[in-house]
Coordinates of C-alpha atoms and ligand atoms in Angstrom, one line a residue:
X276 CA 103.8 80.1 92.5
X277 CA 102.3 82.6 90.0
X278 CA 103.8 86.0 89.2
X279 CA 103.8 88.8 91.6
X280 CA 103.2 92.3 90.1
X281 CA 104.2 95.3 92.2
X282 CA 102.3 98.3 91.2
X283 CA 102.0 101.9 92.5
X284 CA 103.1 105.4 91.9
X285 CA 106.7 106.3 90.9
X286 CA 109.0 106.2 93.9
X287 CA 106.9 103.8 96.1
X288 CA 109.8 101.3 96.2
X289 CA 108.7 98.8 93.7
X290 CA 112.2 98.1 92.4
X291 CA 113.8 97.9 95.8
X292 CA 111.2 95.5 97.1
X293 CA 111.3 93.4 93.9
X294 CA 115.1 92.9 94.4
X295 CA 114.4 91.5 97.9
X296 CA 112.0 89.0 96.3
X297 CA 114.6 88.1 93.7
X298 CA 117.3 87.4 96.4
X299 CA 115.2 85.9 99.2
X300 CA 112.6 84.0 97.2
X301 CA 114.6 83.2 94.1
X302 CA 112.0 84.7 91.8
X303 CA 112.9 86.0 88.4
X304 CA 113.1 89.8 88.5
X305 CA 111.6 91.8 85.7
X306 CA 111.8 95.6 85.8
X307 CA 109.4 96.9 83.2
X308 CA 111.1 100.3 82.6
X309 CA 114.5 98.6 82.3
X310 CA 113.1 96.0 79.8
X311 CA 111.7 98.8 77.7
X312 CA 114.9 100.8 77.8
X313 CA 116.9 97.7 76.8
X314 CA 114.5 96.9 74.0
X315 CA 114.3 100.5 72.7
X316 CA 118.0 101.2 73.3
X317 CA 117.2 104.7 74.6
X318 CA 116.0 106.3 77.9
X319 CA 112.3 106.6 78.9
X320 CA 112.6 110.4 78.7
X321 CA 113.7 110.1 75.0
X322 CA 110.9 107.6 74.2
X323 CA 108.3 110.1 75.6
X324 CA 110.0 113.1 73.9
X325 CA 110.3 111.5 70.5
X326 CA 107.4 109.2 70.2
X327 CA 105.0 110.3 72.9
X328 CA 103.3 108.7 75.9
X329 CA 100.9 106.5 73.8
X330 CA 103.8 104.9 72.1
X331 CA 105.3 104.1 75.5
X332 CA 102.0 102.8 76.8
X333 CA 101.8 100.5 73.8
X334 CA 105.3 99.1 74.6
X335 CA 104.1 98.5 78.2
X336 CA 101.0 96.6 77.0
X337 CA 103.2 94.5 74.7
X338 CA 105.6 93.8 77.5
X339 CA 102.8 92.8 80.0
X340 CA 101.5 90.4 77.3
X341 CA 105.0 88.7 77.2
X342 CA 105.4 88.7 80.9
X343 CA 102.1 87.0 81.7
X344 CA 103.1 83.9 79.8
X345 CA 105.8 83.2 82.4
X346 CA 105.6 82.2 86.0
X347 CA 107.4 82.8 89.3
X348 CA 108.4 86.2 88.2
X349 CA 108.6 89.3 90.4
X350 CA 107.6 92.2 88.2
X351 CA 108.3 95.8 89.1
X352 CA 105.7 97.6 87.0
X353 CA 106.1 101.1 85.7
X354 CA 103.9 103.5 87.7
X355 CA 101.5 103.9 84.8
X356 CA 101.3 100.2 83.7
X357 CA 97.9 99.7 85.3
X358 CA 96.3 102.7 83.6
X359 CA 95.1 100.4 80.8
X360 CA 92.4 97.9 81.9
X361 CA 93.7 95.3 79.5
X362 CA 97.1 95.3 81.3
X363 CA 95.4 94.9 84.7
X364 CA 93.4 92.0 83.3
X365 CA 96.5 90.2 82.1
X366 CA 98.3 90.7 85.4
X367 CA 95.3 89.4 87.4
X368 CA 95.0 86.4 85.2
X369 CA 98.6 85.4 85.6
X370 CA 99.4 86.4 89.2
X371 CA 98.8 88.5 92.3
X372 CA 98.8 92.3 92.1
X373 CA 100.3 94.2 95.1
X374 CA 99.9 98.0 95.4
X375 CA 102.7 99.8 97.2
X376 CA 101.7 103.2 98.6
X377 CA 103.7 106.1 100.0
X378 CA 103.1 109.7 101.1
X379 CA 103.8 112.4 98.5
X380 CA 106.6 113.8 100.7
X381 CA 108.3 110.4 100.8
X382 CA 107.9 110.0 97.0
X383 CA 109.4 113.4 96.4
X384 CA 112.5 112.6 98.5
X385 CA 113.0 109.4 96.5
X386 CA 112.5 110.8 93.0
X387 CA 113.8 114.4 93.1
X388 CA 117.3 113.6 92.0
X389 CA 116.3 111.7 88.9
X390 CA 115.5 113.3 85.6
X391 CA 114.3 110.1 83.8
X392 CA 110.6 110.3 84.8
X393 CA 109.2 112.6 82.1
X394 CA 105.8 113.1 83.9
X395 CA 107.7 114.6 86.8
X396 CA 110.2 116.7 85.0
X397 CA 109.4 120.3 85.7
X398 CA 106.8 119.1 88.3
X399 CA 109.0 118.1 91.1
X400 CA 106.9 119.2 94.0
X401 CA 104.6 117.6 96.6
X402 CA 101.4 119.3 95.2
X403 CA 101.9 117.9 91.7
X404 CA 102.8 114.4 93.0
X405 CA 99.8 114.4 95.4
X406 CA 97.5 115.6 92.7
X407 CA 98.6 112.9 90.1
X408 CA 98.4 110.2 92.8
X409 CA 94.9 111.3 93.7
X410 CA 93.8 111.1 90.0
X411 CA 95.2 107.5 89.8
X412 CA 94.1 106.4 93.3
X413 CA 90.9 104.6 92.2
X414 CA 92.7 102.8 89.4
X415 CA 95.5 101.6 91.6
X416 CA 93.2 100.5 94.4
X417 CA 90.8 98.6 92.1
X418 CA 93.7 96.8 90.4
X419 CA 95.2 95.6 93.7
X420 CA 94.7 92.3 95.4
X421 CA 96.7 93.6 98.4
X422 CA 97.6 97.1 99.5
X423 CA 100.7 98.0 101.5
X424 CA 101.6 101.3 103.0
X425 CA 105.4 101.5 102.8
X426 CA 106.3 104.7 104.7
X427 CA 108.8 103.9 107.5
X428 CA 109.2 100.3 106.5
X429 CA 112.2 98.5 105.1
X430 CA 112.1 96.6 101.8
X431 CA 112.5 93.4 103.8
X432 CA 109.6 94.2 106.1
X433 CA 107.4 95.0 103.1
X434 CA 108.4 91.8 101.4
X435 CA 107.5 89.8 104.6
X436 CA 104.1 91.6 104.8
X437 CA 103.3 90.7 101.2
X438 CA 104.1 87.0 101.9
X439 CA 101.8 87.2 105.0
X440 CA 104.6 86.7 107.5
Ligands
LIG194 C1 105.5 106.3 84.9 C2 106.3 105.7 85.8 C3 107.7 105.3 85.5 C4 107.9 105.1 84.0 C5 107.4 106.3 83.2 C6 105.9 106.6 83.5 C7 104.1 106.7 85.3 O1 108.0 104.1 86.1 O2 107.3 104.0 83.5 O3 108.2 107.4 83.6 O4 103.3 107.0 84.4 O5 103.8 106.6 86.5 P1 108.4 104.0 87.7 O6 107.1 103.9 88.5 O7 109.2 102.8 87.8 O8 109.2 105.2 88.1

């Protein structure tokens, strides 16, 4: 089995679904944001504030380059990891790319209590989330080998749907 890359907007359940894959399919779990935080020894919000978004995106590209060399990994990608075409190309070459989607209302419920998503700090509302999602929609959809709508589904159901069961 190749790698499985879960992509999609913040709060679409990538981490939760990835954990089910780790437990039920014994895949190696890689959470991109966590890896970057571990490597940089500081939170995402601090990376953005001190070094800017481009620096963070460079870290993501470097990380995808490392990840693609492995196999049988379940990768929970940062919401913006597919914004660079070169990242998408590396993902597609080394695995299957699955897009998780959710309604803006669902996303807001899931992300509103966190302050470590710099793009949403000060923008915690349905209108902003829906607008940014719409801006990214074509990129997400063209990167995906499979698209899953997650609203109202459990992580286990989503996992089964991805595996075609
Ligand atoms: C981002 C999503 C976040 C994190 C960073 C930027 C984005 O990851 O990488 O805050 O641009 O959508 P999650 O999707 O895991 O929240």
